[in-house]
Short mmCIF file of N, CA and C in Angstrom, two decimals:
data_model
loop_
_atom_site.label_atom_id
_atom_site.label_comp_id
_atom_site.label_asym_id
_atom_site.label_seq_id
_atom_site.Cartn_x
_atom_site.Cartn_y
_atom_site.Cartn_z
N UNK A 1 0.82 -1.19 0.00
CA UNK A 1 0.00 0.00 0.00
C UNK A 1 0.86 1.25 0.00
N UNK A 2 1.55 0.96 0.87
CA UNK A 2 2.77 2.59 0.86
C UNK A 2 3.47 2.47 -0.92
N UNK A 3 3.11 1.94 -1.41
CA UNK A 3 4.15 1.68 -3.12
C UNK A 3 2.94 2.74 -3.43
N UNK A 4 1.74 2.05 -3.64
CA UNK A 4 0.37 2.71 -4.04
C UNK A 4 0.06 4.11 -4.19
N UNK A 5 0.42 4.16 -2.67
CA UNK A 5 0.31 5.77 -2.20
C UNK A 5 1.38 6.60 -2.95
N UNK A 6 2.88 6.55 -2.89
CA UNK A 6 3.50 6.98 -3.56
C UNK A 6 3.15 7.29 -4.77
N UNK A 7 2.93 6.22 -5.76
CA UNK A 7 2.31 6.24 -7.44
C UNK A 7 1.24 7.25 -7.55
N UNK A 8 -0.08 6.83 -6.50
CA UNK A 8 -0.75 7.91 -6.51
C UNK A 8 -0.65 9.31 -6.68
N UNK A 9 0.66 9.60 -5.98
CA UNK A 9 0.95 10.88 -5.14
C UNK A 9 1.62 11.69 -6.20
N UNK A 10 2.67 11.06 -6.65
CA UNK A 10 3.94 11.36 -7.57
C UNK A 10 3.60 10.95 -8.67
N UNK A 11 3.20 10.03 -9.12
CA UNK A 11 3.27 9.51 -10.84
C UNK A 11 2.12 10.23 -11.51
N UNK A 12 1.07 10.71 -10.40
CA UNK A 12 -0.25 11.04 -11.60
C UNK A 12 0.45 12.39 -11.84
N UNK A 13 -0.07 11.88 -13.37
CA UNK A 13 0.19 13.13 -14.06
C UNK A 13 -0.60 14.05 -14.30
N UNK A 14 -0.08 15.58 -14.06
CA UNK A 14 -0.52 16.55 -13.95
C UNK A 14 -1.38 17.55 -15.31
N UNK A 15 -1.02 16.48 -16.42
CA UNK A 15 -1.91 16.80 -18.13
C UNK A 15 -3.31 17.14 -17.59
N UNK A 16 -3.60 18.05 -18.10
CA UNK A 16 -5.28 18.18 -18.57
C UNK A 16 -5.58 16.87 -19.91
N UNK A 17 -6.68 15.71 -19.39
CA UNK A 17 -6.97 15.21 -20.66
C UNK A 17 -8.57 15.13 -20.72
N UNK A 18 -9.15 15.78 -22.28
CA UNK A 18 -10.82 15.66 -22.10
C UNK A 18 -11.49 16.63 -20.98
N UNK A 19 -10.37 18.07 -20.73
CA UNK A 19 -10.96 18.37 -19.16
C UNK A 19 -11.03 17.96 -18.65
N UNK A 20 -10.64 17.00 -17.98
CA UNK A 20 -10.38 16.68 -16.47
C UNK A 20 -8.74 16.21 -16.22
N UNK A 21 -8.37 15.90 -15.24
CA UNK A 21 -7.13 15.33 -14.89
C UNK A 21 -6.76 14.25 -15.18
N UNK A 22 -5.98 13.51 -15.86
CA UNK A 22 -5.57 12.32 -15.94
C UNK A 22 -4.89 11.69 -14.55
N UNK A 23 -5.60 10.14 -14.67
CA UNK A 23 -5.18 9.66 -13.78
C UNK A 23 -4.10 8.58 -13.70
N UNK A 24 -3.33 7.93 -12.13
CA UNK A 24 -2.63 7.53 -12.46
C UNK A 24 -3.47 5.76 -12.25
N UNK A 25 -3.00 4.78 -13.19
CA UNK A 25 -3.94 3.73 -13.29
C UNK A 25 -2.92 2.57 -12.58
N UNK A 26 -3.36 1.98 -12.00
CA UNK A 26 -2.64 0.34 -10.94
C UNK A 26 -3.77 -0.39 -11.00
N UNK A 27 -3.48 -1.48 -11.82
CA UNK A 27 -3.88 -2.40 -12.07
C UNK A 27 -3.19 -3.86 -10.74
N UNK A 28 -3.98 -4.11 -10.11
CA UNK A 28 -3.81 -5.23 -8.66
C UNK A 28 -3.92 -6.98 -9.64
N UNK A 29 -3.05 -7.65 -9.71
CA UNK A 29 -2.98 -9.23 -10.38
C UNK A 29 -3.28 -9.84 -8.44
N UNK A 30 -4.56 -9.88 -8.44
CA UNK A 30 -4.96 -10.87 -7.23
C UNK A 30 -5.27 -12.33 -7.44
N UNK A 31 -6.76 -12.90 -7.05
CA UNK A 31 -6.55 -14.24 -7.66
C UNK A 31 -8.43 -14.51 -7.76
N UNK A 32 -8.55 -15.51 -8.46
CA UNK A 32 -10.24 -16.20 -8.93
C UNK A 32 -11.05 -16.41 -7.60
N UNK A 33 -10.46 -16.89 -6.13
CA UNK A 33 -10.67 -17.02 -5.02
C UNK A 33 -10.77 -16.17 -3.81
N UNK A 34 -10.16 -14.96 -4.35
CA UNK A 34 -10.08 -14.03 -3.15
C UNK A 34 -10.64 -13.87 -2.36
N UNK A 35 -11.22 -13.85 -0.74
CA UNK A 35 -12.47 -13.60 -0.13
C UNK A 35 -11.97 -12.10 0.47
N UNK A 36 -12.94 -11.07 0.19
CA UNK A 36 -13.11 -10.05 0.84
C UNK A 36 -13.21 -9.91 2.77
N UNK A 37 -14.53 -10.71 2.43
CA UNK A 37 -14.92 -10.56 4.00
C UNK A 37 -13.73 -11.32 4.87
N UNK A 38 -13.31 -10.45 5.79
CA UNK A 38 -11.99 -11.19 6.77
C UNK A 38 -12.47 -12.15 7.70
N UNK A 39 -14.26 -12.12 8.15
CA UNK A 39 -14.12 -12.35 9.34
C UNK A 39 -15.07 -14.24 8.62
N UNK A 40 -15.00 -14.27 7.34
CA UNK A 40 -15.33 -15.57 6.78
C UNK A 40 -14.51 -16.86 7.24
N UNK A 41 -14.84 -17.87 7.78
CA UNK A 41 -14.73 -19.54 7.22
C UNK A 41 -14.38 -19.79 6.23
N UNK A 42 -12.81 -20.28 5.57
CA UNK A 42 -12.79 -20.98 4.85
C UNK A 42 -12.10 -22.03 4.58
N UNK A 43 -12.73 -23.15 3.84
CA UNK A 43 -11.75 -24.30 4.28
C UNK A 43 -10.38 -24.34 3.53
N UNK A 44 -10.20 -23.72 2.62
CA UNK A 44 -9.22 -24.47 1.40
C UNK A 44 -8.44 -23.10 1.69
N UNK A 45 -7.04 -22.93 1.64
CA UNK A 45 -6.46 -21.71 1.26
C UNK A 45 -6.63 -20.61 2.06
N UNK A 46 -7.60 -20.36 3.15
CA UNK A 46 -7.70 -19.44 3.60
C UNK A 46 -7.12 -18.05 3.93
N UNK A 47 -5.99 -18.48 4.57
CA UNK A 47 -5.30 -17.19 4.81
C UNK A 47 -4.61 -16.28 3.24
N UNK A 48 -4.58 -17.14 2.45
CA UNK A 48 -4.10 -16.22 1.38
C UNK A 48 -5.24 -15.52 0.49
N UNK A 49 -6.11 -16.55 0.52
CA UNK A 49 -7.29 -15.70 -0.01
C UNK A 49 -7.66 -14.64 0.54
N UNK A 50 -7.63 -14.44 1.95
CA UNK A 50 -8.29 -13.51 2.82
C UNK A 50 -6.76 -11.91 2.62
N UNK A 51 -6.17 -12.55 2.57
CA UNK A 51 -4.74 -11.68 2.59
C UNK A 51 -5.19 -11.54 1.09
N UNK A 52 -5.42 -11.69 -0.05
CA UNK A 52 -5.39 -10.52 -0.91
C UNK A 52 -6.75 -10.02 -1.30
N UNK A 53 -8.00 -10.61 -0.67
CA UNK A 53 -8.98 -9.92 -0.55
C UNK A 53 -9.07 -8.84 0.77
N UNK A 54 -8.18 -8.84 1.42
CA UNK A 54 -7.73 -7.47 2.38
C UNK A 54 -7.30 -6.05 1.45
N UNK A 55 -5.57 -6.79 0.72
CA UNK A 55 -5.28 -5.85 -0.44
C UNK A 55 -6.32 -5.38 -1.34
N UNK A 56 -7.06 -5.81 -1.99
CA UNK A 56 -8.03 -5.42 -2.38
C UNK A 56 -9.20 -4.74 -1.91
N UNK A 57 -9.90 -5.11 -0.86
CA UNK A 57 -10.42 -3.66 -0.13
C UNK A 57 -9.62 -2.35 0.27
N UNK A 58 -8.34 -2.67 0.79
CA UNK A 58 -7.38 -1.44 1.20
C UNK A 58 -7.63 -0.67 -0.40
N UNK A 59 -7.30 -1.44 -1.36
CA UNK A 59 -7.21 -0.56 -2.65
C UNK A 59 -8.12 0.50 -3.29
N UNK A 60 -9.43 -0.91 -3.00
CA UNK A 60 -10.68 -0.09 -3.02
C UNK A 60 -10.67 0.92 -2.49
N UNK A 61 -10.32 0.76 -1.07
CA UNK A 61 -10.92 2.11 0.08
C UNK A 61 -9.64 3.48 -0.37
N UNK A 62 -8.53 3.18 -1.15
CA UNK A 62 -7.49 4.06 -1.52
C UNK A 62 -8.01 4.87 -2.53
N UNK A 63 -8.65 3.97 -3.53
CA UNK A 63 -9.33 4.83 -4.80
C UNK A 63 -10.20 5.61 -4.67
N UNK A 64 -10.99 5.09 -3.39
CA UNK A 64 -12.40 5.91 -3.18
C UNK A 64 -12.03 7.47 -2.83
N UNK A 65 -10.87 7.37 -1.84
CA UNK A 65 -11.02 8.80 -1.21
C UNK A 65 -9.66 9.12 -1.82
N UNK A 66 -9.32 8.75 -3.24
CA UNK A 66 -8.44 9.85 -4.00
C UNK A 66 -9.01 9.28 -5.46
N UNK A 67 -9.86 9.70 -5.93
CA UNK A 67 -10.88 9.31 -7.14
C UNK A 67 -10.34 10.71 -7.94
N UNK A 68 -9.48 11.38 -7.30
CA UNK A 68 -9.47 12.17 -9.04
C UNK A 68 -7.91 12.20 -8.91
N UNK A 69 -6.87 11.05 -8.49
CA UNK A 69 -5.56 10.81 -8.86
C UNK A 69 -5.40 9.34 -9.37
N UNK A 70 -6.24 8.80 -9.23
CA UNK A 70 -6.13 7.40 -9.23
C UNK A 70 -6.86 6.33 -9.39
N UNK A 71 -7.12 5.37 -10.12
CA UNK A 71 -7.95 4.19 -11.10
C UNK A 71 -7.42 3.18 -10.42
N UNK A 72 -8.31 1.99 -10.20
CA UNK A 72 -7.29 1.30 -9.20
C UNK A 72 -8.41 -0.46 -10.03
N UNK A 73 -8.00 -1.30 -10.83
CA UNK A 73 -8.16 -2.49 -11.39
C UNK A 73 -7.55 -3.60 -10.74
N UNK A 74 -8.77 -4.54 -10.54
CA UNK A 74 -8.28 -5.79 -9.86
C UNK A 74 -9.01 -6.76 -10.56
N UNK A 75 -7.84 -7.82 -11.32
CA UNK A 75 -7.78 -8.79 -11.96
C UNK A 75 -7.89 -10.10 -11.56
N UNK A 76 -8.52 -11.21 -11.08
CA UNK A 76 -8.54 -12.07 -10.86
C UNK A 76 -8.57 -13.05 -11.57
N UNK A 77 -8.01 -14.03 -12.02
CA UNK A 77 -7.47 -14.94 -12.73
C UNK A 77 -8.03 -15.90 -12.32
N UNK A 78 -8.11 -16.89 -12.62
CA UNK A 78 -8.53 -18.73 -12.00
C UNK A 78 -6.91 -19.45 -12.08
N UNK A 79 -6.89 -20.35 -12.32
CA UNK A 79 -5.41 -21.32 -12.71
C UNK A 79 -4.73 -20.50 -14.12
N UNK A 80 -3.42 -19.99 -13.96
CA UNK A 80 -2.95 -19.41 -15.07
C UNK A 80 -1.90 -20.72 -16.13
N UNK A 81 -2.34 -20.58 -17.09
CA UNK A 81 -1.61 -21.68 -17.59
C UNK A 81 -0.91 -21.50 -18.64
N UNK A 82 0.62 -22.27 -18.72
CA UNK A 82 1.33 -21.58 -19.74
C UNK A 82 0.96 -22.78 -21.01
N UNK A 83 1.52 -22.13 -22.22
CA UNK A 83 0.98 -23.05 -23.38
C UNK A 83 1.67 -24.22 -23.47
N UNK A 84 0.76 -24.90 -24.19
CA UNK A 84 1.71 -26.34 -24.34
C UNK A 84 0.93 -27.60 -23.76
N UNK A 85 0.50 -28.82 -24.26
CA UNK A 85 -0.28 -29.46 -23.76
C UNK A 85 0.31 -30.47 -23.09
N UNK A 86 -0.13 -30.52 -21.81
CA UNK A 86 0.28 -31.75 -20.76
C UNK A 86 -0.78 -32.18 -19.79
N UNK A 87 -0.72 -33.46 -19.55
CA UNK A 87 -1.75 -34.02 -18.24
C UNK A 87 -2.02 -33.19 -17.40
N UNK A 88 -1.23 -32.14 -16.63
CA UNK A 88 -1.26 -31.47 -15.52
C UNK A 88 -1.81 -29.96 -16.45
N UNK A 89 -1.92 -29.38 -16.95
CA UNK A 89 -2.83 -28.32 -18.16
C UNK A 89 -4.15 -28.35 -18.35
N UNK A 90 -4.55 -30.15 -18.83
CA UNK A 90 -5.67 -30.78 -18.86
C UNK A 90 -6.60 -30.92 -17.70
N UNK A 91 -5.79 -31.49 -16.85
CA UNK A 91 -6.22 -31.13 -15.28
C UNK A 91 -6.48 -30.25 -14.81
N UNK A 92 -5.49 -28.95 -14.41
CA UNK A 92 -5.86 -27.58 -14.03
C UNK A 92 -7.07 -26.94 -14.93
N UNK A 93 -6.84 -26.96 -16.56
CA UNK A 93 -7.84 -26.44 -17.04
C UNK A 93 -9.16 -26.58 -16.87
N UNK A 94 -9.84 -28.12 -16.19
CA UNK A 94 -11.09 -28.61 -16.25
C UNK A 94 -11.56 -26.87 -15.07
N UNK A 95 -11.10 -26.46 -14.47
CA UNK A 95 -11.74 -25.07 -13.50
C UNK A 95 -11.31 -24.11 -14.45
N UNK A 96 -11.41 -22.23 -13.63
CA UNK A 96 -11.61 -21.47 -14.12
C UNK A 96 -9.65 -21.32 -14.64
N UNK A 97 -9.98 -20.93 -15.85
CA UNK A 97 -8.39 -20.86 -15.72
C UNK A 97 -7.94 -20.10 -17.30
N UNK A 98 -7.10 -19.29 -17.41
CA UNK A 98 -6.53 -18.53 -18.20
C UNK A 98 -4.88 -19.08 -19.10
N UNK A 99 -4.63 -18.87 -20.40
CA UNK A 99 -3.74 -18.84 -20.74
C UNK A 99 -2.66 -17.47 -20.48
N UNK A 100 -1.21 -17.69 -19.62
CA UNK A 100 -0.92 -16.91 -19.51
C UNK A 100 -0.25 -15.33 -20.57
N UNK A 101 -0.24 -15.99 -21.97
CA UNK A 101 -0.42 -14.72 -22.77
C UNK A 101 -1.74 -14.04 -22.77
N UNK A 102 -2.96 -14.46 -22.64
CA UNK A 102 -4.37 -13.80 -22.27
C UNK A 102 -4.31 -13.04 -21.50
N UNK A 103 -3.56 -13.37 -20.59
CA UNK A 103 -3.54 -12.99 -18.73
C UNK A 103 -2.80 -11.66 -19.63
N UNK A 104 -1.98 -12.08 -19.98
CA UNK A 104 -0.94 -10.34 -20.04
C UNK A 104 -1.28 -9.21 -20.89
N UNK A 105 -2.37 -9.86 -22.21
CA UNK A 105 -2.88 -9.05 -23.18
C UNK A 105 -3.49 -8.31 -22.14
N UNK A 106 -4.70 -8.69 -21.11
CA UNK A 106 -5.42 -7.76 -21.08
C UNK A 106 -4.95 -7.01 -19.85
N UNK A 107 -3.82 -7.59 -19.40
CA UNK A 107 -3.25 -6.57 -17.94
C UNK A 107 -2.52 -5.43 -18.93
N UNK A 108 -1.90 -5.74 -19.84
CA UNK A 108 -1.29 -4.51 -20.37
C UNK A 108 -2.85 -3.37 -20.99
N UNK A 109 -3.13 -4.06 -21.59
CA UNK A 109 -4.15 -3.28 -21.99
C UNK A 109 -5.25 -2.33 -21.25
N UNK A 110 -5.38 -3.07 -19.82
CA UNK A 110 -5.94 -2.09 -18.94
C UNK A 110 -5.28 -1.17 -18.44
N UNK A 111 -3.87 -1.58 -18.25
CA UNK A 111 -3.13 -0.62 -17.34
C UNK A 111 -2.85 0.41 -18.73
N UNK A 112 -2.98 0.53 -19.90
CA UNK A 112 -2.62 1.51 -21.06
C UNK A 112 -3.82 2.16 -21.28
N UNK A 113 -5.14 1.31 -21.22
CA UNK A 113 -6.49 2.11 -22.01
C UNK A 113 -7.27 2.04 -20.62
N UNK A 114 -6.95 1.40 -19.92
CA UNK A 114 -7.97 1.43 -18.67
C UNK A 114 -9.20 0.89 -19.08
N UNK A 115 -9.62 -0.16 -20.37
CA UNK A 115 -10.78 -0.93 -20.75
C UNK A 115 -11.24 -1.85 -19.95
N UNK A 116 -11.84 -1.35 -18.56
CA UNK A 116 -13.12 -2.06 -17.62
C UNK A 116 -14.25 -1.96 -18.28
N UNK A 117 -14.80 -1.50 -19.30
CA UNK A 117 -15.96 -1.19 -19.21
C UNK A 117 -16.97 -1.40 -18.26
N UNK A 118 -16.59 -0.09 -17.63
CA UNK A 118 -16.96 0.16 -16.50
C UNK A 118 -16.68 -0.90 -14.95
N UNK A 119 -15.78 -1.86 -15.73
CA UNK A 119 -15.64 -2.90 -14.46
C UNK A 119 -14.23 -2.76 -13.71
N UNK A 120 -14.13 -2.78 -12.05
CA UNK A 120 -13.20 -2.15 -11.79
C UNK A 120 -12.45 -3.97 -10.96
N UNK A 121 -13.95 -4.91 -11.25
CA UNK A 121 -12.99 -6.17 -10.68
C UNK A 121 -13.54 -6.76 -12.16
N UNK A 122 -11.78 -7.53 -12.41
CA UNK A 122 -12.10 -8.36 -13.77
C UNK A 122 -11.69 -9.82 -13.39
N UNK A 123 -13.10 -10.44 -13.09
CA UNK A 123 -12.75 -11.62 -13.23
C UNK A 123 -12.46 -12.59 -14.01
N UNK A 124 -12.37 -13.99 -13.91
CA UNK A 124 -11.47 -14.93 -15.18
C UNK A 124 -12.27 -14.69 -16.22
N UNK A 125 -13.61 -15.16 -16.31
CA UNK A 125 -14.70 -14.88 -16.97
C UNK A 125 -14.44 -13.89 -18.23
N UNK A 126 -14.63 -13.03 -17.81
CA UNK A 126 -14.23 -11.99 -18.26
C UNK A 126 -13.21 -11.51 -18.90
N UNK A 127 -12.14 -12.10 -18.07
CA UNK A 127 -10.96 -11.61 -19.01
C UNK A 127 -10.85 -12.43 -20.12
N UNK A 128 -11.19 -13.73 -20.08
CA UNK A 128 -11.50 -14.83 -21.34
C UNK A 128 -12.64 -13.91 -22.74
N UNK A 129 -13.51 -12.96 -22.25
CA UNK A 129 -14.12 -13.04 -23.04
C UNK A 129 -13.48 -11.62 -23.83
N UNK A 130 -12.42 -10.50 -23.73
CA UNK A 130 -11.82 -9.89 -23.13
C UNK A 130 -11.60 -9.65 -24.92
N UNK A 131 -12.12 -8.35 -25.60
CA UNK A 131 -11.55 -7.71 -26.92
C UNK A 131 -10.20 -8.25 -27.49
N UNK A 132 -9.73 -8.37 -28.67
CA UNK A 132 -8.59 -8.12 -29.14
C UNK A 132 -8.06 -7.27 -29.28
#
């Protein structure tokens, strides 16, 4: 979060664009599982899920109360998978899960055009279905 704040602080740039201020955009690579709520049960993974569905509210709550320095995108992925076909690919793929050149098309692309339409959490879903 202190990285965040900095970027916020220092990197947005000071251009007039369209009349208004341009902002500075951080795009968050979290995960398909994340749980928000801290004070949840869960069986599988817990503490890491809960640890970056923390980061992710902190982020949220960062964007909210500096909304005209800063755009703040959180990506969630399912199983990222690199190309190439193997038993263990086949396996992971049967759940939610991404090729990792997909994964990067559209992280670059948000963090350059900021294309949420209108969505500020992009889940796997989504990023699968995700423009060229």
């Amino acid at each position: 979060m202190a990285a965040m704040k900095a970027f916020g602080t220092h990197l947005s740039p000071s251009s007039s664009v369209e009349g208004g201020r341009k902002k500075f955009r951080f795009v968050y690579l979290s995960g398909g599982m994340s749980e928000r709520d801290q004070s949840r049960s869960l069986w599988m993974a817990g503490e890491m899920r809960k640890i970056r569905g923390q980061v992710e509210n902190e982020l949220t709550a960062y964007e909210k109360s500096n909304h005209t320095n800063v755009e703040v995108y959180i990506a969630r992925p399912g199983m990222v998978l690199a190309r190439g076909m193997s038993l263990r690919t086949l396996v992971f793929g049967m759940g939610p899960s991404i090729w990792v050149d997909e994964l990067a098309r559209v992280l670059v692309d948000v963090a350059v055009n900021g294309n949420g339409d209108g969505e500020r959490v992009l889940e796997n879903e989504r990023m699968l279905r995700w423009k060229q």
